[in-house]
Amino acid sequence: MPRGRYSLHDPHDRTPLGEEHFHCAPGPSGWRYVSQLTTPSGEHAGSVDLALDELGRPIRLELHAASWQVRGAAVDGVTWVRTDPTGSHATEGNVRAHAFTGTSPAFVVATARLLRLSPGAPATRVRLVAFTEPVLAPLTVDQSWALVKSEAHTTDNGLLTVDEYQVSALDTGEQHTVHIAGDVVLAAPGIELEDLETPPSVFP
């Protein structure tokens, strides 16, 4: 069960956004990721709880940020309920999309797990519903993902396979690179792995 800490920052001007303390693990039904978010000053800022089935589909998502809450799952595309800080108003949403995304590294791993790309294969298009802090407002985004290469690196714990993905935003054409080892994001825009207590899990 990998445990560790990511630092999060604005990918454009590198303004620190805080840290995400996480643990994750594959299980009999898929994969689960749980984290707590803190502000740059160390105050609690929210949480992420994401569970995937064995095909990489989100069977449960729970997000908290600034007293806002989202609960979602893959139902008729993806469906969610967003609740305001007072708890008096809840709005439902449904989009013909494949999965969810957001600022958490959990969503990077989840999308890669859902697509299961092969090195050198053509890019695959995916539609995602993004929830962005601080109010977890939903936004539908279209991306294309391509697995550029997989390389095995020798570590103290044996071989570690690192996958390099090229991700393109289809509305703007902006491209970026993501590096993932198992169920841990090594590097991505706005995400840096600062500490990892145990090696990444290897998906079957």
Short mmCIF file of C-alpha atoms in Angstrom, two decimals:
data_model
loop_
_atom_site.label_atom_id
_atom_site.label_comp_id
_atom_site.label_asym_id
_atom_site.label_seq_id
_atom_site.Cartn_x
_atom_site.Cartn_y
_atom_site.Cartn_z
CA MET A 1 0.00 0.00 0.00
CA PRO A 2 1.85 3.11 -1.20
CA ARG A 3 1.79 6.03 1.23
CA GLY A 4 3.28 9.40 0.58
CA ARG A 5 2.92 13.09 -0.02
CA TYR A 6 2.48 15.19 -3.13
CA SER A 7 3.04 18.93 -3.34
CA LEU A 8 0.54 20.75 -5.53
CA HIS A 9 1.16 24.03 -7.33
CA ASP A 10 -0.32 26.14 -10.09
CA PRO A 11 1.08 24.61 -13.31
CA HIS A 12 1.38 28.04 -14.94
CA ASP A 13 3.04 30.27 -12.33
CA ARG A 14 4.04 27.58 -9.77
CA THR A 15 2.15 29.24 -6.92
CA PRO A 16 2.03 26.66 -4.08
CA LEU A 17 -1.47 25.27 -3.57
CA GLY A 18 -0.72 22.92 -0.69
CA GLU A 19 -0.01 19.24 -0.12
CA GLU A 20 -1.86 15.97 -0.53
CA HIS A 21 -1.13 13.17 1.94
CA PHE A 22 -2.28 9.91 0.40
CA HIS A 23 -2.43 6.15 0.55
CA CYS A 24 -3.72 3.84 -2.15
CA ALA A 25 -3.90 0.15 -2.95
CA PRO A 26 -5.31 -2.31 -5.47
CA GLY A 27 -7.90 -4.68 -4.08
CA PRO A 28 -10.14 -7.54 -5.19
CA SER A 29 -12.59 -5.14 -6.86
CA GLY A 30 -10.14 -2.63 -8.35
CA TRP A 31 -8.22 0.25 -6.75
CA ARG A 32 -8.84 2.79 -3.99
CA TYR A 33 -7.16 6.11 -3.24
CA VAL A 34 -7.69 8.16 -0.08
CA SER A 35 -6.05 11.49 0.72
CA GLN A 36 -6.18 14.57 2.92
CA LEU A 37 -5.35 17.99 1.51
CA THR A 38 -3.66 20.83 3.37
CA THR A 39 -3.08 24.48 2.50
CA PRO A 40 0.47 25.90 2.17
CA SER A 41 0.16 26.97 5.83
CA GLY A 42 -0.73 23.42 6.89
CA GLU A 43 -4.46 23.84 7.51
CA HIS A 44 -6.95 21.16 6.44
CA ALA A 45 -8.31 21.96 2.98
CA GLY A 46 -10.31 18.91 1.90
CA SER A 47 -10.16 15.23 1.04
CA VAL A 48 -10.38 12.75 -1.82
CA ASP A 49 -11.81 9.22 -1.72
CA LEU A 50 -11.86 7.45 -5.09
CA ALA A 51 -12.61 3.78 -5.78
CA LEU A 52 -12.30 2.15 -9.21
CA ASP A 53 -13.60 -1.19 -10.39
CA GLU A 54 -11.33 -3.72 -12.11
CA LEU A 55 -11.91 -1.99 -15.47
CA GLY A 56 -10.86 1.40 -14.11
CA ARG A 57 -14.36 2.89 -13.92
CA PRO A 58 -15.18 5.11 -10.91
CA ILE A 59 -17.57 3.17 -8.69
CA ARG A 60 -17.37 5.78 -5.90
CA LEU A 61 -16.03 9.29 -5.65
CA GLU A 62 -16.24 11.59 -2.65
CA LEU A 63 -14.60 15.01 -2.69
CA HIS A 64 -14.54 17.70 0.00
CA ALA A 65 -13.20 21.23 -0.45
CA ALA A 66 -14.06 24.50 1.32
CA SER A 67 -17.11 22.79 2.88
CA TRP A 68 -18.41 21.83 -0.58
CA GLN A 69 -18.98 18.13 -1.23
CA VAL A 70 -19.32 15.96 -4.32
CA ARG A 71 -20.38 12.33 -4.43
CA GLY A 72 -20.28 10.56 -7.77
CA ALA A 73 -20.07 7.29 -9.68
CA ALA A 74 -20.15 5.86 -13.18
CA VAL A 75 -23.91 5.58 -13.83
CA ASP A 76 -25.29 6.31 -17.33
CA GLY A 77 -21.97 7.97 -18.10
CA VAL A 78 -21.02 9.71 -14.86
CA THR A 79 -23.48 11.00 -12.28
CA TRP A 80 -22.86 13.15 -9.23
CA VAL A 81 -24.49 15.14 -6.44
CA ARG A 82 -22.89 18.43 -5.37
CA THR A 83 -23.80 19.89 -1.97
CA ASP A 84 -23.17 23.48 -0.85
CA PRO A 85 -21.46 24.39 2.47
CA THR A 86 -24.78 24.92 4.29
CA GLY A 87 -26.02 21.48 3.27
CA SER A 88 -29.36 22.95 2.26
CA HIS A 89 -28.90 22.79 -1.50
CA ALA A 90 -27.87 19.73 -3.50
CA THR A 91 -27.67 19.66 -7.28
CA GLU A 92 -27.47 16.54 -9.40
CA GLY A 93 -25.50 16.23 -12.60
CA ASN A 94 -25.09 13.64 -15.34
CA VAL A 95 -22.84 13.70 -18.41
CA ARG A 96 -22.10 11.09 -21.07
CA ALA A 97 -18.45 10.93 -20.01
CA HIS A 98 -16.02 8.16 -19.19
CA ALA A 99 -14.81 9.24 -15.74
CA PHE A 100 -13.96 12.13 -13.41
CA THR A 101 -10.88 14.31 -13.13
CA GLY A 102 -9.52 17.14 -10.99
CA THR A 103 -6.34 18.45 -9.42
CA SER A 104 -5.66 15.31 -7.36
CA PRO A 105 -3.01 12.88 -8.66
CA ALA A 106 -5.61 10.16 -8.08
CA PHE A 107 -7.35 11.18 -11.29
CA VAL A 108 -4.16 10.90 -13.34
CA VAL A 109 -3.70 7.29 -12.24
CA ALA A 110 -7.42 6.59 -12.68
CA THR A 111 -7.50 7.85 -16.27
CA ALA A 112 -4.40 5.86 -17.20
CA ARG A 113 -5.94 2.79 -15.58
CA LEU A 114 -9.20 3.29 -17.47
CA LEU A 115 -7.52 3.65 -20.87
CA ARG A 116 -4.87 0.88 -20.52
CA LEU A 117 -2.88 2.12 -23.49
CA SER A 118 -0.07 0.33 -25.31
CA PRO A 119 3.24 2.06 -26.13
CA GLY A 120 3.20 3.55 -29.60
CA ALA A 121 -0.54 3.01 -30.13
CA PRO A 122 -2.60 5.92 -31.52
CA ALA A 123 -3.82 8.50 -29.02
CA THR A 124 -7.16 7.73 -27.39
CA ARG A 125 -9.83 10.35 -26.81
CA VAL A 126 -11.53 10.49 -23.40
CA ARG A 127 -14.29 12.72 -22.01
CA LEU A 128 -14.00 13.60 -18.33
CA VAL A 129 -15.94 15.69 -15.81
CA ALA A 130 -13.51 17.88 -13.85
CA PHE A 131 -14.23 19.21 -10.36
CA THR A 132 -12.03 22.16 -9.47
CA GLU A 133 -11.33 23.81 -6.15
CA PRO A 134 -12.45 25.74 -4.22
CA VAL A 135 -16.15 25.11 -4.92
CA LEU A 136 -15.92 21.82 -6.87
CA ALA A 137 -17.75 23.22 -9.88
CA PRO A 138 -18.17 20.60 -12.64
CA LEU A 139 -16.67 21.14 -16.10
CA THR A 140 -16.71 18.65 -18.97
CA VAL A 141 -13.32 18.34 -20.70
CA ASP A 142 -12.11 16.32 -23.68
CA GLN A 143 -8.55 15.00 -23.72
CA SER A 144 -6.45 12.64 -25.78
CA TRP A 145 -3.95 10.31 -24.13
CA ALA A 146 -1.04 8.47 -25.73
CA LEU A 147 1.45 6.15 -24.01
CA VAL A 148 4.76 7.34 -25.42
CA LYS A 149 6.96 4.70 -23.79
CA SER A 150 7.40 2.37 -20.81
CA GLU A 151 10.88 2.05 -19.31
CA ALA A 152 12.13 -0.24 -16.55
CA HIS A 153 14.43 1.38 -13.99
CA THR A 154 16.51 -0.45 -11.40
CA THR A 155 15.79 0.60 -7.81
CA ASP A 156 16.62 -0.70 -4.34
CA ASN A 157 13.29 -2.54 -4.41
CA GLY A 158 13.79 -4.14 -7.83
CA LEU A 159 12.66 -3.03 -11.27
CA LEU A 160 10.28 -0.07 -11.48
CA THR A 161 8.39 0.46 -14.73
CA VAL A 162 7.73 4.11 -15.53
CA ASP A 163 5.09 5.00 -18.13
CA GLU A 164 5.33 8.29 -19.99
CA TYR A 165 2.06 9.68 -21.34
CA GLN A 166 1.37 12.64 -23.58
CA VAL A 167 -1.91 14.30 -22.70
CA SER A 168 -3.58 16.86 -24.97
CA ALA A 169 -6.48 19.16 -24.13
CA LEU A 170 -8.66 18.98 -27.23
CA ASP A 171 -10.27 22.39 -26.69
CA THR A 172 -7.00 24.35 -26.50
CA GLY A 173 -4.44 22.00 -28.07
CA GLU A 174 -2.26 22.36 -24.97
CA GLN A 175 -0.06 19.31 -24.36
CA HIS A 176 1.74 18.04 -21.30
CA THR A 177 3.65 14.97 -20.16
CA VAL A 178 2.78 12.68 -17.27
CA HIS A 179 5.04 10.05 -15.67
CA ILE A 180 3.40 7.23 -13.69
CA ALA A 181 4.86 4.20 -11.92
CA GLY A 182 2.18 1.69 -10.96
CA ASP A 183 -0.36 3.69 -8.96
CA VAL A 184 1.89 6.64 -8.13
CA VAL A 185 2.34 9.82 -10.18
CA LEU A 186 6.05 10.63 -10.37
CA ALA A 187 5.61 13.93 -12.22
CA ALA A 188 2.81 15.88 -13.89
CA PRO A 189 1.91 19.56 -14.34
CA GLY A 190 1.13 21.00 -10.92
CA ILE A 191 2.10 17.75 -9.14
CA GLU A 192 5.38 16.73 -7.53
CA LEU A 193 5.95 13.55 -5.52
CA GLU A 194 7.74 14.71 -2.37
CA ASP A 195 7.74 11.57 -0.24
CA LEU A 196 6.93 7.89 -0.77
CA GLU A 197 7.14 5.46 2.15
CA THR A 198 6.48 2.26 0.18
CA PRO A 199 6.97 1.32 -3.48
CA PRO A 200 4.13 1.79 -5.99
CA SER A 201 1.68 -1.07 -6.41
CA VAL A 202 1.86 -3.11 -9.60
CA PHE A 203 -1.49 -3.58 -11.28
CA PRO A 204 -2.21 -7.15 -12.41
#
